[in-house]
Coordinates of N, CA and C in Angstrom, one line a residue:
M13 N -10.3 -19.0 -4.4 CA -9.5 -17.8 -4.2 C -9.9 -16.8 -5.2
L14 N -10.0 -15.5 -4.8 CA -10.4 -14.4 -5.7 C -9.3 -14.1 -6.7
S15 N -9.7 -13.9 -8.0 CA -8.8 -13.5 -9.0 C -9.0 -12.1 -9.3
I16 N -8.0 -11.3 -9.2 CA -8.1 -9.8 -9.4 C -7.5 -9.5 -10.8
P17 N -8.3 -8.9 -11.7 CA -7.7 -8.6 -13.0 C -6.8 -7.4 -12.8
S18 N -5.6 -7.5 -13.4 CA -4.6 -6.4 -13.3 C -4.1 -6.2 -14.7
D19 N -3.6 -5.0 -15.0 CA -2.9 -4.7 -16.3 C -1.5 -5.1 -16.3
A20 N -0.9 -5.3 -15.1 CA 0.5 -5.9 -15.0 C 0.5 -6.6 -13.6
V21 N 1.4 -7.6 -13.5 CA 1.6 -8.3 -12.2 C 3.1 -8.4 -12.1
I22 N 3.7 -7.9 -11.0 CA 5.1 -7.9 -10.8 C 5.5 -8.8 -9.6
A23 N 6.7 -9.3 -9.5 CA 7.2 -10.1 -8.4 C 7.8 -9.1 -7.4
T24 N 7.6 -9.4 -6.1 CA 8.2 -8.7 -5.0 C 8.7 -9.6 -4.0
P25 N 9.5 -9.2 -3.0 CA 10.1 -10.1 -2.0 C 9.0 -10.8 -1.2
F26 N 7.7 -10.4 -1.2 CA 6.7 -11.1 -0.4 C 5.6 -11.6 -1.2
G27 N 5.6 -11.6 -2.5 CA 4.5 -12.1 -3.3 C 4.4 -11.3 -4.6
R28 N 3.2 -11.2 -5.1 CA 3.0 -10.4 -6.3 C 2.2 -9.2 -6.0
I29 N 2.4 -8.2 -6.9 CA 1.7 -6.9 -6.9 C 1.0 -6.8 -8.2
G30 N -0.3 -6.5 -8.2 CA -1.0 -6.2 -9.4 C -1.2 -4.7 -9.6
L31 N -1.0 -4.2 -10.8 CA -1.2 -2.8 -11.1 C -2.3 -2.7 -12.1
S32 N -3.2 -1.7 -11.9 CA -4.3 -1.5 -12.8 C -4.3 0.0 -13.2
L33 N -4.7 0.2 -14.4 CA -4.7 1.6 -15.0 C -6.2 2.0 -15.3
A34 N -6.4 3.3 -15.2 CA -7.6 4.0 -15.7 C -7.1 5.2 -16.5
G35 N -7.1 5.1 -17.8 CA -6.5 6.2 -18.6 C -5.0 6.3 -18.4
D36 N -4.6 7.4 -18.0 CA -3.1 7.6 -17.8 C -2.8 7.7 -16.3
S37 N -3.6 7.1 -15.5 CA -3.3 7.0 -14.0 C -3.4 5.6 -13.5
L38 N -2.7 5.3 -12.4 CA -3.0 4.1 -11.7 C -4.3 4.1 -11.1
S39 N -5.1 3.0 -11.1 CA -6.3 3.0 -10.4 C -6.3 2.0 -9.3
A40 N -5.3 1.1 -9.2 CA -5.3 0.2 -8.1 C -3.9 -0.5 -8.1
V41 N -3.4 -0.7 -6.9 CA -2.2 -1.5 -6.6 C -2.8 -2.6 -5.6
D42 N -2.6 -3.8 -6.0 CA -3.1 -4.9 -5.2 C -2.1 -5.9 -4.8
F43 N -2.0 -6.3 -3.6 CA -1.2 -7.4 -3.2 C -1.9 -8.7 -3.6
L44 N -1.2 -9.6 -4.3 CA -1.8 -10.8 -4.8 C -1.0 -12.0 -4.2
V45 N -1.6 -13.2 -4.3 CA -1.0 -14.4 -3.9 C 0.3 -14.7 -4.7
A46 N 1.2 -15.3 -4.1 CA 2.5 -15.5 -4.8 C 2.4 -16.3 -6.1
E47 N 1.4 -17.1 -6.2 CA 1.2 -18.0 -7.4 C 0.6 -17.2 -8.6
T48 N 0.2 -16.0 -8.4 CA -0.4 -15.2 -9.5 C 0.6 -15.1 -10.6
P49 N 0.2 -15.5 -11.8 CA 1.2 -15.4 -12.9 C 1.7 -14.0 -13.2
L50 N 3.0 -13.8 -13.5 CA 3.5 -12.5 -13.8 C 2.9 -12.1 -15.1
Q51 N 2.7 -10.8 -15.3 CA 2.1 -10.2 -16.5 C 2.8 -8.9 -16.8
A52 N 3.5 -8.8 -17.9 CA 4.2 -7.6 -18.3 C 3.2 -6.6 -18.7
G53 N 3.4 -5.4 -18.3 CA 2.5 -4.3 -18.7 C 3.3 -3.4 -19.7
H54 N 2.7 -3.2 -20.8 CA 3.4 -2.4 -21.9 C 3.2 -0.9 -21.9
H55 N 2.2 -0.5 -21.1 CA 1.9 0.9 -21.0 C 3.1 1.6 -20.3
P56 N 3.6 2.7 -20.8 CA 4.7 3.4 -20.1 C 4.5 3.6 -18.6
L57 N 3.3 3.9 -18.2 CA 3.1 4.1 -16.8 C 3.2 2.9 -16.0
L58 N 2.8 1.7 -16.5 CA 3.0 0.5 -15.8 C 4.5 0.1 -15.7
Q59 N 5.3 0.4 -16.7 CA 6.7 0.2 -16.7 C 7.4 1.2 -15.6
E60 N 6.9 2.4 -15.6 CA 7.5 3.3 -14.6 C 7.0 2.9 -13.2
A61 N 5.8 2.5 -13.0 CA 5.4 2.0 -11.7 C 6.2 0.8 -11.2
K62 N 6.5 -0.1 -12.1 CA 7.3 -1.3 -11.8 C 8.7 -0.8 -11.4
R63 N 9.3 0.2 -12.1 CA 10.6 0.7 -11.8 C 10.6 1.3 -10.4
Q64 N 9.6 2.1 -10.1 CA 9.6 2.8 -8.8 C 9.3 1.8 -7.7
I65 N 8.5 0.8 -7.9 CA 8.3 -0.2 -6.8 C 9.5 -0.9 -6.5
L66 N 10.2 -1.3 -7.6 CA 11.5 -2.0 -7.4 C 12.5 -1.1 -6.7
A67 N 12.5 0.2 -7.1 CA 13.4 1.1 -6.4 C 13.1 1.2 -4.9
Y68 N 11.8 1.2 -4.5 CA 11.5 1.2 -3.1 C 12.0 -0.1 -2.4
F69 N 12.0 -1.2 -3.1 CA 12.5 -2.5 -2.5 C 14.0 -2.4 -2.3
N70 N 14.7 -1.6 -3.1 CA 16.1 -1.4 -3.0 C 16.5 -0.4 -2.0
E71 N 15.6 0.6 -1.8 CA 15.8 1.8 -0.9 C 14.5 2.1 -0.3
P72 N 14.4 1.7 1.0 CA 13.1 2.0 1.7 C 12.7 3.4 1.9
K73 N 13.6 4.3 1.7 CA 13.2 5.8 1.8 C 12.8 6.4 0.5
F74 N 12.8 5.5 -0.6 CA 12.4 6.0 -1.9 C 11.0 6.6 -1.8
V75 N 10.8 7.7 -2.5 CA 9.5 8.4 -2.5 C 8.9 8.2 -3.9
F76 N 7.7 7.7 -3.9 CA 6.9 7.4 -5.1 C 6.5 8.7 -5.8
D77 N 6.5 8.8 -7.1 CA 6.0 9.9 -7.8 C 5.2 9.4 -9.0
L78 N 4.0 8.9 -8.8 CA 3.2 8.3 -9.9 C 1.8 8.9 -9.8
P79 N 1.3 9.1 -11.0 CA -0.1 9.6 -11.0 C -1.1 8.5 -10.7
Y80 N -2.0 8.8 -9.8 CA -3.0 7.8 -9.5 C -4.4 8.5 -9.3
Q81 N -5.4 7.7 -9.4 CA -6.8 8.1 -9.4 C -7.4 7.5 -8.2
L82 N -8.0 8.3 -7.3 CA -8.7 7.7 -6.1 C -10.2 7.9 -6.2
N83 N -10.9 6.9 -5.9 CA -12.3 7.0 -5.8 C -12.7 6.5 -4.4
G84 N -13.3 7.4 -3.6 CA -13.7 7.1 -2.3 C -14.6 8.1 -1.7
T85 N -15.1 7.9 -0.5 CA -15.9 8.9 0.1 C -15.1 10.0 0.6
P86 N -15.7 11.2 0.9 CA -14.9 12.3 1.4 C -14.0 11.9 2.7
H87 N -14.6 11.1 3.5 CA -13.8 10.6 4.7 C -12.6 9.8 4.3
Q88 N -12.9 8.8 3.4 CA -11.7 8.0 2.9 C -10.6 8.8 2.3
L89 N -11.0 9.8 1.5 CA -10.0 10.6 0.8 C -9.2 11.4 1.8
K90 N -9.9 11.9 2.9 CA -9.2 12.6 3.9 C -8.2 11.7 4.7
V91 N -8.6 10.5 5.0 CA -7.8 9.6 5.7 C -6.6 9.2 4.8
W92 N -6.9 8.9 3.5 CA -5.8 8.5 2.6 C -4.8 9.6 2.5
Q93 N -5.2 10.9 2.4 CA -4.3 12.0 2.3 C -3.4 12.1 3.6
A94 N -4.0 11.9 4.7 CA -3.2 11.9 6.0 C -2.2 10.7 6.0
I95 N -2.6 9.6 5.5 CA -1.6 8.4 5.4 C -0.5 8.7 4.4
A96 N -0.9 9.3 3.3 CA 0.1 9.6 2.3 C 1.3 10.5 2.8
E97 N 1.0 11.2 3.8 CA 2.0 12.2 4.4 C 2.9 11.5 5.4
I98 N 2.7 10.2 5.7 CA 3.6 9.6 6.7 C 4.9 9.1 6.0
P99 N 6.0 9.7 6.4 CA 7.3 9.3 5.7 C 7.7 7.9 6.0
A100 N 8.5 7.3 5.1 CA 9.1 6.0 5.3 C 9.9 6.0 6.6
G101 N 9.8 4.9 7.3 CA 10.5 4.8 8.6 C 9.7 5.3 9.8
E102 N 8.5 5.8 9.6 CA 7.7 6.4 10.7 C 6.4 5.7 10.6
V103 N 5.7 5.7 11.8 CA 4.3 5.2 11.9 C 3.5 6.2 12.7
L104 N 2.2 6.1 12.4 CA 1.2 6.8 13.2 C 0.2 5.8 13.6
T105 N -0.5 6.0 14.8 CA -1.5 5.1 15.2 C -2.9 5.5 14.5
Y106 N -3.8 4.5 14.5 CA -5.1 4.8 14.0 C -5.7 6.0 14.8
A107 N -5.5 6.0 16.1 CA -6.0 7.2 16.9 C -5.4 8.5 16.5
E108 N -4.1 8.5 16.1 CA -3.5 9.8 15.7 C -4.1 10.2 14.4
I109 N -4.2 9.3 13.5 CA -4.9 9.7 12.2 C -6.3 10.1 12.4
A110 N -7.0 9.5 13.3 CA -8.4 9.8 13.6 C -8.5 11.3 14.1
R111 N -7.5 11.6 15.0 CA -7.5 13.0 15.5 C -7.3 14.0 14.4
R112 N -6.4 13.7 13.5 CA -6.1 14.6 12.4 C -7.2 14.8 11.5
C113 N -8.1 13.7 11.4 CA -9.2 13.7 10.4 C -10.5 13.9 11.1
A114 N -10.6 14.3 12.4 CA -11.8 14.4 13.1 C -12.7 13.2 12.9
S115 N -12.1 12.0 13.2 CA -12.8 10.8 13.0 C -12.6 9.9 14.2
S116 N -12.8 8.6 14.0 CA -12.6 7.6 15.0 C -11.6 6.6 14.5
P117 N -10.8 5.9 15.5 CA -9.9 4.9 15.0 C -10.5 3.8 14.2
R118 N -11.7 3.4 14.5 CA -12.4 2.3 13.8 C -12.7 2.8 12.4
A119 N -13.1 4.0 12.2 CA -13.4 4.5 10.9 C -12.1 4.7 10.0
V120 N -11.0 5.1 10.7 CA -9.8 5.1 10.0 C -9.3 3.7 9.6
G121 N -9.5 2.7 10.4 CA -9.2 1.4 10.0 C -10.0 0.9 8.8
G122 N -11.3 1.3 8.8 CA -12.1 1.0 7.7 C -11.6 1.6 6.4
A123 N -11.2 2.9 6.5 CA -10.6 3.5 5.3 C -9.3 2.9 4.9
C124 N -8.5 2.5 5.8 CA -7.2 1.8 5.5 C -7.5 0.5 4.7
G125 N -8.6 -0.2 5.2 CA -8.9 -1.5 4.6 C -9.4 -1.3 3.1
R126 N -9.8 -0.1 2.8 CA -10.3 0.1 1.4 C -9.3 0.9 0.6
N127 N -8.1 1.1 1.1 CA -7.1 1.9 0.4 C -6.7 1.2 -0.9
P128 N -7.0 1.8 -2.1 CA -6.7 1.2 -3.4 C -5.2 1.3 -3.8
M129 N -4.4 2.0 -3.1 CA -3.0 2.2 -3.5 C -2.0 1.9 -2.4
P130 N -2.1 0.7 -1.8 CA -1.0 0.3 -0.8 C 0.3 0.5 -1.4
L131 N 1.3 0.8 -0.6 CA 2.6 1.2 -1.0 C 2.7 2.7 -1.3
L132 N 1.9 3.1 -2.3 CA 1.9 4.6 -2.6 C 1.2 5.4 -1.6
I133 N 0.1 4.9 -1.0 CA -0.6 5.5 0.2 C -0.3 4.4 1.2
P134 N 0.8 4.6 2.0 CA 1.4 3.6 2.9 C 0.6 3.2 4.1
C135 N -0.5 2.6 4.0 CA -1.4 2.2 5.1 C -0.6 1.2 6.0
H136 N 0.4 0.6 5.6 CA 1.2 -0.3 6.5 C 1.9 0.6 7.6
R137 N 2.0 1.9 7.4 CA 2.6 2.8 8.4 C 1.6 3.2 9.5
V138 N 0.3 2.7 9.4 CA -0.7 3.0 10.4 C -0.8 1.8 11.3
V139 N -0.6 1.9 12.6 CA -0.5 0.8 13.6 C -1.5 1.1 14.7
A140 N -1.7 0.0 15.5 CA -2.5 0.1 16.7 C -1.7 0.7 17.8
M141 N -2.4 1.1 18.9 CA -1.7 1.7 20.0 C -0.7 0.7 20.6
H142 N -1.1 -0.6 20.6 CA -0.3 -1.7 21.1 C -0.2 -2.8 20.0
G143 N 0.8 -2.8 19.3 CA 1.0 -3.8 18.2 C 0.7 -3.2 16.8
L144 N 0.7 -4.1 15.9 CA 0.6 -3.7 14.5 C -0.8 -3.3 14.0
G145 N -1.8 -3.9 14.7 CA -3.1 -3.7 14.2 C -3.4 -4.6 13.0
G146 N -4.4 -4.3 12.2 CA -4.8 -5.1 11.1 C -4.1 -4.5 9.8
F147 N -4.5 -5.1 8.7 CA -4.0 -4.6 7.4 C -4.9 -5.1 6.3
N148 N -5.8 -4.3 5.9 CA -6.7 -4.5 4.7 C -7.6 -5.7 4.9
A149 N -7.8 -6.2 6.1 CA -8.9 -7.1 6.4 C -8.9 -8.3 5.4
N150 N -7.8 -8.9 5.2 CA -7.6 -10.1 4.3 C -8.2 -9.9 2.9
R151 N -8.1 -8.7 2.4 CA -8.7 -8.4 1.1 C -8.0 -9.3 0.0
N152 N -8.8 -9.6 -1.0 CA -8.3 -10.5 -2.1 C -8.0 -11.9 -1.7
G153 N -8.6 -12.3 -0.5 CA -8.3 -13.7 0.0 C -6.9 -13.9 0.5
L154 N -6.2 -12.8 0.8 CA -4.8 -12.9 1.2 C -4.7 -12.2 2.6
D155 N -3.9 -12.9 3.5 CA -3.6 -12.3 4.8 C -2.5 -11.3 4.6
W156 N -2.8 -10.0 4.7 CA -1.8 -9.0 4.4 C -1.0 -8.6 5.6
L157 N -1.3 -9.2 6.8 CA -0.5 -8.8 8.0 C 1.0 -9.2 7.9
P158 N 1.3 -10.3 7.3 CA 2.8 -10.6 7.1 C 3.4 -9.6 6.1
I159 N 2.7 -9.1 5.2 CA 3.2 -8.1 4.3 C 3.4 -6.8 5.0
K160 N 2.5 -6.4 5.9 CA 2.7 -5.2 6.7 C 3.9 -5.4 7.6
R161 N 4.1 -6.5 8.2 CA 5.3 -6.8 9.0 C 6.6 -6.7 8.1
W162 N 6.6 -7.3 7.0 CA 7.7 -7.2 6.1 C 8.0 -5.8 5.7
L163 N 7.0 -5.0 5.3 CA 7.3 -3.6 4.9 C 7.8 -2.8 6.1
L164 N 7.3 -3.0 7.3 CA 7.8 -2.2 8.4 C 9.2 -2.6 8.8
Q165 N 9.5 -3.9 8.6 CA 10.9 -4.3 8.8 C 11.8 -3.7 7.8
H166 N 11.4 -3.7 6.5 CA 12.1 -3.2 5.4 C 12.4 -1.7 5.7
E167 N 11.5 -1.0 6.2 CA 11.7 0.5 6.5 C 12.4 0.7 7.9
G168 N 12.7 -0.4 8.6 CA 13.5 -0.2 9.8 C 12.6 0.2 11.0
V169 N 11.3 0.0 10.9 CA 10.4 0.4 12.0 C 10.4 -0.7 13.1
I170 N 10.4 -1.9 12.7 CA 10.4 -3.0 13.6 C 11.5 -4.0 13.2
D171 N 12.0 -4.7 14.2 CA 13.1 -5.7 14.0 C 12.5 -6.9 13.3
G172 N 13.4 -7.6 12.5 CA 13.0 -8.9 11.9 C 13.0 -9.9 12.9
Q173 N 12.2 -10.9 12.7 CA 12.1 -12.0 13.7 C 12.3 -13.3 13.1

C-alpha cells in the first residue's frame, strides 16, 4: 500500500485525511486508508484546516475558506475552478463541466482524478450522466467511490443505502 507523507492526519467519518503544506498554503488534501496513524499538525493553518473540515462534517453546507496552492495544467486549473463553484447539495455532470470548460467529459474526469484538494475543490459533486461515475481512479491505493457516495449522502444529494 502506498504511504503518503502528510503534515497532519485527521480522523473523519469515512477514514483518514492527510493535509500537506507548502509555505503558508495547503498543497494537498488526501484521502488515506483508515489505518493511517493520526498525526497532529502544529502549524496554525493545519489546525484551522482541521477545524474547517470537522465543521463541514457537522454542517454539510459549510463553505471552506482556506488558502491553498494548485499546481496543474491550464486545463486542470480551469476544470478545478469550475468544480470549486459547485455548491454543497448540488452536482454537475462531467459533460456539463466539459461544456463550461470547452473540453470533453473524459478530460474533465482526468482532471478530477488529479484534483489535489478534494473536499475544498469538491470533485465528489461531479457525476456521470447515469450514476455516480468514478472518483480519483483509486488514487493512493484506496477506492474513493465509497467516499464519494458518503459525501453525497452527507450533502443530501443521494439517499443512504
